[in-house]
CSV table of C-alpha atoms and ligand atoms in Angstrom, one decimal:
chain,number,residue,atom,x,y,z
F,224,MET,CA,-40.7,-18.9,-33.1
F,225,ASN,CA,-40.8,-19.6,-29.4
F,226,ILE,CA,-37.4,-21.3,-29.5
F,227,VAL,CA,-35.9,-18.2,-31.3
F,228,LYS,CA,-37.3,-15.9,-28.6
F,229,THR,CA,-36.0,-18.1,-25.8
F,230,LEU,CA,-32.6,-18.2,-27.5
F,231,ILE,CA,-32.5,-14.4,-27.8
F,232,THR,CA,-33.5,-14.0,-24.2
F,233,ALA,CA,-30.8,-16.4,-23.1
F,234,ILE,CA,-28.1,-14.6,-25.2
F,235,ILE,CA,-29.1,-11.2,-23.7
F,236,LEU,CA,-29.0,-12.8,-20.2
F,237,VAL,CA,-25.5,-14.3,-20.7
F,238,PHE,CA,-24.3,-11.0,-22.2
F,239,SER,CA,-25.6,-8.9,-19.3
F,240,ILE,CA,-24.0,-11.4,-16.8
F,241,VAL,CA,-20.7,-11.1,-18.6
F,242,VAL,CA,-20.9,-7.2,-18.7
F,243,THR,CA,-21.9,-7.0,-15.0
F,244,ALA,CA,-19.1,-9.4,-14.0
F,245,GLN,CA,-16.6,-7.4,-16.0
F,246,GLN,CA,-17.7,-4.2,-14.3
F,247,LYS,CA,-17.0,-5.5,-10.9
F,248,TYR,CA,-14.3,-3.5,-9.1
F,249,ALA,CA,-12.8,-3.1,-5.6
F,250,ILE,CA,-10.1,-1.0,-3.8
F,251,VAL,CA,-8.5,-1.5,-0.4
F,252,ILE,CA,-6.0,0.9,1.1
F,253,HIS,CA,-3.9,1.3,4.2
F,254,GLY,CA,-2.2,4.3,5.8
F,255,GLY,CA,0.0,2.3,8.2
F,256,ALA,CA,-0.4,0.1,11.2
F,257,GLY,CA,1.1,0.7,14.7
F,258,VAL,CA,0.5,1.5,18.3
F,259,MET,CA,-2.5,3.9,18.3
F,260,SER,CA,-4.9,4.7,21.1
F,261,LYS,CA,-8.4,6.1,20.7
F,262,GLU,CA,-7.9,8.1,23.8
F,263,LYS,CA,-4.7,9.8,22.6
F,264,MET,CA,-6.1,10.7,19.1
F,265,THR,CA,-8.4,13.7,19.1
F,266,GLU,CA,-11.7,13.6,17.2
F,267,GLU,CA,-10.3,16.1,14.8
F,268,GLN,CA,-7.2,14.0,14.1
F,269,GLN,CA,-9.4,10.9,13.5
F,270,SER,CA,-11.7,12.8,11.1
F,271,ASN,CA,-8.7,14.2,9.2
F,272,TYR,CA,-7.4,10.7,8.7
F,273,ALA,CA,-10.8,9.4,7.7
F,274,ALA,CA,-11.3,12.3,5.2
F,275,LYS,CA,-8.0,11.6,3.5
F,276,LEU,CA,-8.6,7.9,3.2
F,277,ASN,CA,-12.1,8.6,1.8
F,278,GLU,CA,-10.6,11.1,-0.7
F,279,ALA,CA,-8.2,8.4,-1.9
F,280,LEU,CA,-10.9,5.8,-2.2
F,281,ASN,CA,-13.3,8.2,-4.0
F,282,LEU,CA,-10.6,9.1,-6.6
F,283,GLY,CA,-9.9,5.4,-7.2
F,284,GLU,CA,-13.6,4.7,-7.6
F,285,LYS,CA,-14.0,7.5,-10.1
F,286,MET,CA,-11.0,6.2,-12.2
F,287,LEU,CA,-12.3,2.6,-12.1
F,288,LYS,CA,-15.8,3.7,-13.3
F,289,GLU,CA,-14.1,5.4,-16.2
F,290,GLY,CA,-12.3,2.1,-17.0
F,291,ALA,CA,-8.8,2.9,-15.7
F,292,ASN,CA,-6.3,0.1,-15.3
F,293,ALA,CA,-5.5,-1.3,-11.8
F,294,THR,CA,-1.9,-0.1,-11.9
F,295,ASP,CA,-2.9,3.5,-12.8
F,296,VAL,CA,-5.5,3.5,-10.0
F,297,VAL,CA,-2.9,2.2,-7.5
F,298,VAL,CA,-0.5,5.0,-8.4
F,299,LYS,CA,-3.1,7.8,-8.2
F,300,VAL,CA,-4.6,6.6,-5.0
F,301,ILE,CA,-1.2,6.4,-3.4
F,302,ASN,CA,-0.4,9.9,-4.7
F,303,VAL,CA,-3.2,11.3,-2.6
F,304,LEU,CA,-1.7,9.7,0.5
F,305,GLU,CA,1.9,10.6,-0.4
F,306,ASP,CA,1.0,14.2,-0.9
F,307,SER,CA,-0.6,14.4,2.6
F,308,PRO,CA,1.6,15.2,5.6
F,309,LEU,CA,-0.5,12.8,7.7
F,310,PHE,CA,1.2,9.7,6.3
F,311,ASN,CA,4.7,8.3,6.4
F,312,ALA,CA,5.2,8.4,2.6
F,313,GLY,CA,6.2,11.3,0.4
F,314,LYS,CA,5.4,14.6,2.2
F,315,GLY,CA,5.3,13.6,5.9
F,316,ALA,CA,7.8,10.7,5.8
F,317,VAL,CA,9.9,9.9,8.8
F,318,PHE,CA,13.5,11.0,9.3
F,319,THR,CA,16.6,8.9,9.2
F,320,HIS,CA,19.3,9.1,11.9
F,321,ASP,CA,21.1,11.7,9.7
F,322,GLU,CA,18.0,13.9,9.7
F,323,LYS,CA,17.2,13.2,6.0
F,324,VAL,CA,14.2,11.6,4.4
F,325,GLU,CA,14.8,8.4,2.3
F,326,LEU,CA,11.8,6.9,0.5
F,327,ASP,CA,11.0,3.4,-0.7
F,328,ALA,CA,8.1,2.3,-3.0
F,329,SER,CA,7.0,-0.6,-5.2
F,330,ILE,CA,4.3,-1.7,-7.5
F,331,MET,CA,3.2,-5.0,-9.1
F,332,ASP,CA,0.8,-5.8,-11.9
F,333,GLY,CA,-1.0,-9.1,-11.3
F,334,LYS,CA,-1.8,-9.5,-15.0
F,335,ASN,CA,1.8,-10.2,-16.1
F,336,LEU,CA,3.8,-10.2,-12.9
F,337,ASN,CA,5.6,-7.1,-14.0
F,338,ALA,CA,7.0,-5.1,-11.1
F,339,GLY,CA,9.0,-1.9,-10.3
F,340,ALA,CA,10.6,-0.6,-7.2
F,341,VAL,CA,12.8,2.2,-5.9
F,342,ALA,CA,14.6,2.4,-2.5
F,343,GLY,CA,16.5,5.1,-0.6
F,344,VAL,CA,15.5,8.0,-2.8
F,345,ARG,CA,15.8,11.5,-1.4
F,346,ASP,CA,14.3,13.8,-4.1
F,347,ILE,CA,11.5,12.1,-6.0
F,348,LYS,CA,8.3,13.8,-4.9
F,349,ASN,CA,6.1,10.7,-5.5
F,350,PRO,CA,8.2,7.5,-5.2
F,351,ILE,CA,5.3,5.3,-6.4
F,352,ASN,CA,5.4,7.1,-9.8
F,353,ALA,CA,9.1,6.2,-10.0
F,354,ALA,CA,8.3,2.5,-9.2
F,355,LEU,CA,5.7,2.6,-12.0
F,356,GLU,CA,8.3,4.1,-14.4
F,357,VAL,CA,10.8,1.4,-13.5
F,358,MET,CA,8.1,-1.2,-14.2
F,359,ILE,CA,7.0,0.1,-17.6
F,360,ASN,CA,10.0,2.0,-19.0
F,361,SER,CA,13.1,0.1,-17.8
F,362,LYS,CA,14.4,-3.4,-18.2
F,363,HIS,CA,15.0,-3.6,-14.4
F,364,VAL,CA,12.8,-4.2,-11.4
F,365,PHE,CA,14.6,-2.4,-8.6
F,366,LEU,CA,16.6,0.8,-8.6
F,367,SER,CA,18.1,2.6,-5.6
F,368,GLY,CA,19.5,5.9,-4.4
F,369,GLU,CA,21.1,8.4,-6.8
F,370,GLY,CA,20.7,6.0,-9.8
F,371,ALA,CA,16.9,5.8,-9.2
F,372,SER,CA,16.8,9.7,-9.0
F,373,GLU,CA,18.8,10.0,-12.3
F,374,PHE,CA,16.3,7.6,-13.9
F,375,ALA,CA,13.3,9.5,-12.5
F,376,LYS,CA,14.7,12.7,-13.9
F,377,LYS,CA,15.0,11.1,-17.4
F,378,GLN,CA,11.4,10.0,-17.0
F,379,LYS,CA,10.5,13.7,-16.2
F,380,LEU,CA,9.1,12.9,-12.8
F,381,GLU,CA,8.9,15.8,-10.3
F,382,ILE,CA,12.1,16.3,-8.3
F,383,VAL,CA,12.1,18.2,-5.0
F,384,PRO,CA,14.7,19.2,-2.4
F,385,ASN,CA,14.9,16.9,0.6
F,386,ASN,CA,13.3,19.5,2.9
F,387,TYR,CA,10.1,19.4,0.9
F,388,PHE,CA,9.4,16.2,2.9
F,389,TYR,CA,9.9,18.0,6.3
F,390,THR,CA,7.1,18.0,8.8
F,391,ASP,CA,7.4,19.3,12.4
F,392,SER,CA,5.8,16.2,13.9
F,393,ARG,CA,8.2,13.7,12.2
F,394,PHE,CA,11.2,15.8,13.1
F,395,GLU,CA,10.1,16.0,16.7
F,396,SER,CA,9.6,12.2,16.7
F,397,LEU,CA,13.2,11.8,15.6
F,398,MET,CA,14.4,14.2,18.3
F,399,LYS,CA,12.5,12.4,21.0
F,400,LEU,CA,13.8,9.0,19.9
F,401,LYS,CA,17.4,10.2,19.8
F,402,LYS,CA,17.0,11.7,23.3
F,403,ARG,CA,15.5,8.6,24.7
F,404,GLU,CA,18.5,6.7,23.3
F,405,ARG,CA,16.6,3.5,23.0
F,406,GLU,CA,15.4,1.2,20.2
F,407,ARG,CA,13.0,2.7,17.7
F,408,THR,CA,9.3,2.3,18.5
F,409,ARG,CA,6.6,1.4,16.1
F,410,GLN,CA,4.5,4.4,17.0
F,411,ASP,CA,6.8,6.9,15.3
F,412,ASN,CA,6.8,5.1,11.9
F,413,THR,CA,3.0,4.7,11.5
F,414,GLY,CA,1.7,5.9,8.2
F,415,THR,CA,3.2,3.8,5.4
F,416,VAL,CA,0.6,3.8,2.6
F,417,GLY,CA,-0.5,1.0,0.3
F,418,CYS,CA,-3.3,0.1,-2.1
F,419,ALA,CA,-4.6,-3.0,-3.9
F,420,VAL,CA,-7.1,-2.7,-6.8
F,421,LEU,CA,-9.3,-5.0,-8.9
F,422,ASP,CA,-10.2,-3.2,-12.1
F,423,THR,CA,-13.3,-3.7,-14.4
F,424,LYS,CA,-11.2,-5.9,-16.7
F,425,GLY,CA,-10.6,-8.4,-13.9
F,426,ASN,CA,-6.9,-7.4,-13.4
F,427,ILE,CA,-5.4,-6.8,-10.0
F,428,ALA,CA,-2.4,-4.7,-8.8
F,429,ALA,CA,-0.8,-3.5,-5.6
F,430,GLY,CA,1.6,-0.8,-4.5
F,431,THR,CA,3.3,0.4,-1.3
F,432,SER,CA,5.1,3.7,-0.5
F,433,THR,CA,7.0,4.6,2.7
F,434,GLY,CA,9.6,6.7,4.5
F,435,GLY,CA,10.6,3.5,6.3
F,436,MET,CA,11.4,3.6,10.1
F,437,THR,CA,12.3,6.7,12.2
F,438,ASN,CA,16.0,6.9,13.0
F,439,LYS,CA,17.0,4.4,10.4
F,440,LYS,CA,20.8,4.2,9.6
F,441,TYR,CA,23.3,2.8,7.2
F,442,GLY,CA,21.0,3.0,4.2
F,443,ARG,CA,18.5,0.6,5.8
F,444,ILE,CA,15.8,-0.6,3.5
F,445,GLY,CA,12.6,-2.2,4.7
F,446,ASP,CA,10.0,-4.5,3.1
F,447,ALA,CA,8.0,-1.8,1.2
F,448,PRO,CA,10.1,-1.8,-2.0
F,449,VAL,CA,10.8,-5.5,-1.9
F,450,ILE,CA,8.6,-7.4,-4.2
F,451,GLY,CA,7.3,-10.5,-2.4
F,452,ALA,CA,7.9,-8.9,1.0
F,453,GLY,CA,5.8,-5.7,1.2
F,454,THR,CA,4.0,-5.9,-2.2
F,455,TYR,CA,2.8,-8.7,-4.4
F,456,ALA,CA,0.1,-9.2,-7.1
F,457,ASN,CA,-0.9,-12.1,-9.2
F,458,ASN,CA,-4.2,-12.3,-11.1
F,459,LYS,CA,-4.4,-16.0,-10.2
F,460,THR,CA,-4.5,-15.2,-6.5
F,461,CYS,CA,-4.4,-11.8,-4.9
F,462,ALA,CA,-2.9,-8.3,-4.6
F,463,VAL,CA,-1.2,-7.5,-1.3
F,464,SER,CA,0.4,-4.4,0.4
F,465,CYS,CA,2.0,-4.6,3.9
F,466,THR,CA,2.8,-2.2,6.7
F,467,GLY,CA,4.8,-2.9,9.8
F,468,HIS,CA,8.2,-3.8,11.1
F,469,GLY,CA,9.8,-4.4,7.7
F,470,GLU,CA,12.6,-6.7,8.7
F,471,TYR,CA,10.0,-9.4,9.8
F,472,TYR,CA,8.1,-9.0,6.5
F,473,ILE,CA,11.3,-9.5,4.5
F,474,ARG,CA,12.1,-12.6,6.5
F,475,LEU,CA,8.7,-14.1,6.0
F,476,ALA,CA,8.5,-13.1,2.3
F,477,PHE,CA,5.1,-12.0,3.6
F,478,ALA,CA,3.2,-10.7,0.6
F,479,ARG,CA,4.3,-13.6,-1.7
F,480,ASP,CA,3.5,-16.1,1.1
F,481,VAL,CA,-0.1,-14.8,1.3
F,482,SER,CA,-0.4,-15.5,-2.5
F,483,ALA,CA,1.2,-18.9,-2.1
F,484,LEU,CA,-1.2,-19.9,0.7
F,485,MET,CA,-4.0,-19.2,-1.7
F,486,GLU,CA,-2.4,-20.9,-4.6
F,487,TYR,CA,-1.1,-24.1,-2.9
F,488,LYS,CA,-3.4,-24.4,0.1
F,489,ASN,CA,-6.6,-23.0,-1.4
F,490,LEU,CA,-7.1,-20.6,1.5
F,491,SER,CA,-9.3,-17.6,1.0
F,492,VAL,CA,-7.6,-14.2,0.9
F,493,GLU,CA,-8.8,-13.5,4.4
F,494,GLU,CA,-7.6,-16.8,5.8
F,495,ALA,CA,-4.2,-16.4,4.0
F,496,CYS,CA,-3.7,-12.9,5.5
F,497,ARG,CA,-4.7,-14.1,9.0
F,498,GLU,CA,-2.3,-17.1,8.8
F,499,GLU,CA,0.5,-14.7,7.7
F,500,ILE,CA,-0.2,-12.3,10.6
F,501,ARG,CA,-0.1,-15.3,12.9
F,502,LYS,CA,3.4,-16.1,11.6
F,503,LEU,CA,4.4,-12.5,12.2
F,504,SER,CA,3.2,-12.6,15.8
F,505,GLU,CA,5.0,-15.9,16.3
F,506,LEU,CA,8.3,-14.0,15.5
F,507,ASN,CA,7.2,-11.1,17.7
F,508,GLY,CA,6.8,-8.9,14.7
F,509,THR,CA,4.1,-6.2,14.5
F,510,GLY,CA,2.1,-4.8,11.6
F,511,GLY,CA,-0.7,-5.3,9.2
F,512,VAL,CA,-1.7,-6.2,5.7
F,513,ILE,CA,-4.4,-5.3,3.1
F,514,ALA,CA,-5.3,-7.6,0.2
F,515,LEU,CA,-7.9,-8.4,-2.3
F,516,ASP,CA,-8.5,-11.4,-4.6
F,517,ASN,CA,-9.6,-11.6,-8.2
F,518,GLU,CA,-13.2,-11.6,-7.2
F,519,GLY,CA,-12.9,-8.4,-5.1
F,520,ASN,CA,-13.0,-10.1,-1.7
F,521,ILE,CA,-11.2,-7.9,0.8
F,522,ALA,CA,-8.8,-8.6,3.7
F,523,MET,CA,-7.5,-6.1,6.3
F,524,GLU,CA,-5.6,-7.8,9.1
F,525,PHE,CA,-3.2,-6.5,11.7
F,526,ASN,CA,-1.8,-7.4,15.1
F,527,THR,CA,-1.3,-3.8,16.4
F,528,SER,CA,-3.8,-1.7,18.2
F,529,GLY,CA,-4.7,0.1,14.9
F,530,MET,CA,-4.3,0.4,11.2
F,531,PHE,CA,-5.5,3.3,9.1
F,532,ARG,CA,-7.5,1.4,6.4
F,533,GLY,CA,-10.5,1.5,4.1
F,534,TYR,CA,-12.1,-0.3,1.2
F,535,LEU,CA,-14.9,0.1,-1.3
F,536,LYS,CA,-16.6,-2.3,-3.8
F,537,SER,CA,-18.7,-1.9,-6.9
F,538,SER,CA,-21.6,-3.5,-4.9
F,539,GLY,CA,-21.6,-0.3,-2.7
F,540,GLU,CA,-20.0,-1.8,0.4
F,541,ARG,CA,-17.6,0.6,2.0
F,542,GLU,CA,-15.6,1.1,5.2
F,543,VAL,CA,-13.0,3.4,6.6
F,544,ALA,CA,-11.5,2.6,10.1
F,545,ILE,CA,-8.6,3.2,12.4
F,546,PHE,CA,-8.8,1.1,15.5
F,547,LYS,CA,-9.4,-2.6,16.1
U,817,LIG,N1,7.2,-1.4,6.6
U,817,LIG,C1,7.8,-0.1,6.7
U,817,LIG,C2,9.3,-0.4,6.8
U,817,LIG,O1,9.7,-1.3,7.6
U,817,LIG,C3,7.4,0.7,7.8
U,817,LIG,C4,5.9,0.7,8.1
U,817,LIG,O2,5.1,0.1,7.4
U,817,LIG,O3,5.5,1.2,9.2
U,817,LIG,O4,10.1,0.3,6.2
């Protein structure tokens, strides 16, 4: 009789461990890295940023508790940031040299290495949704410009005129930059958004959305929509989203390299991100990265003076921060 009791207790214990393990979740987000000084940012501005980052994290947590998939959470969390004029993605994106807005976004599902991306789009309200549609409803990975818009229309995504993305502050940044007639500065681009998620089924995903860099010309495309540069996810290792001077991230194959360092060198997600930021600094590149592994361990690394960032975990741990 005693053996039966012990057996039943053991089965219940194993079952509850499995259930608890499955219900583990985590989210980490960024709203761009760059030159930021505490002195120059008012208390009000700081709390506006913190409030938006918290709103995005809260929505993600609600979805995860309801059992949502990592990719769906990535999209909805990024939508909150794309719809805010505070960030350089969707509404509030930076201007090109031609005084237009051109947006890039990508998403990757760590479960099956599926991915979708769009670049240089001018009329898709939420580019991350277009990236998701490319991933799930097309046989391609990467669409650009008018073709991407045509596809988005077919998928019934919301289309807006280019002036929907207009904000005074981003336009002024462009004007200042043109007047100064010098190389673009990091400060004006700050605000790319990204998200990495571990869902309750143990799957991970990442996404990134941006307006790119102020004053960009000739159809320039950065790292954000490039799978392996600005975004990467693999259930075996980690989910990664980057922000910073895109050309360096492309040259380093940054996001994929973080995953490779974990896979081939057995580094932790934090060690891998630090190593990659070290390589970025070595090239004199600037920026940051957020990532999480399949256990929900978080990394938020950058070599700039600040990065809008935040994370939360099912354990209750949580943080939102801006400066170093
Ligand atoms: N990585 C983006 C780009 O180069 C910009 C940024 O994250 O600030 O387009």
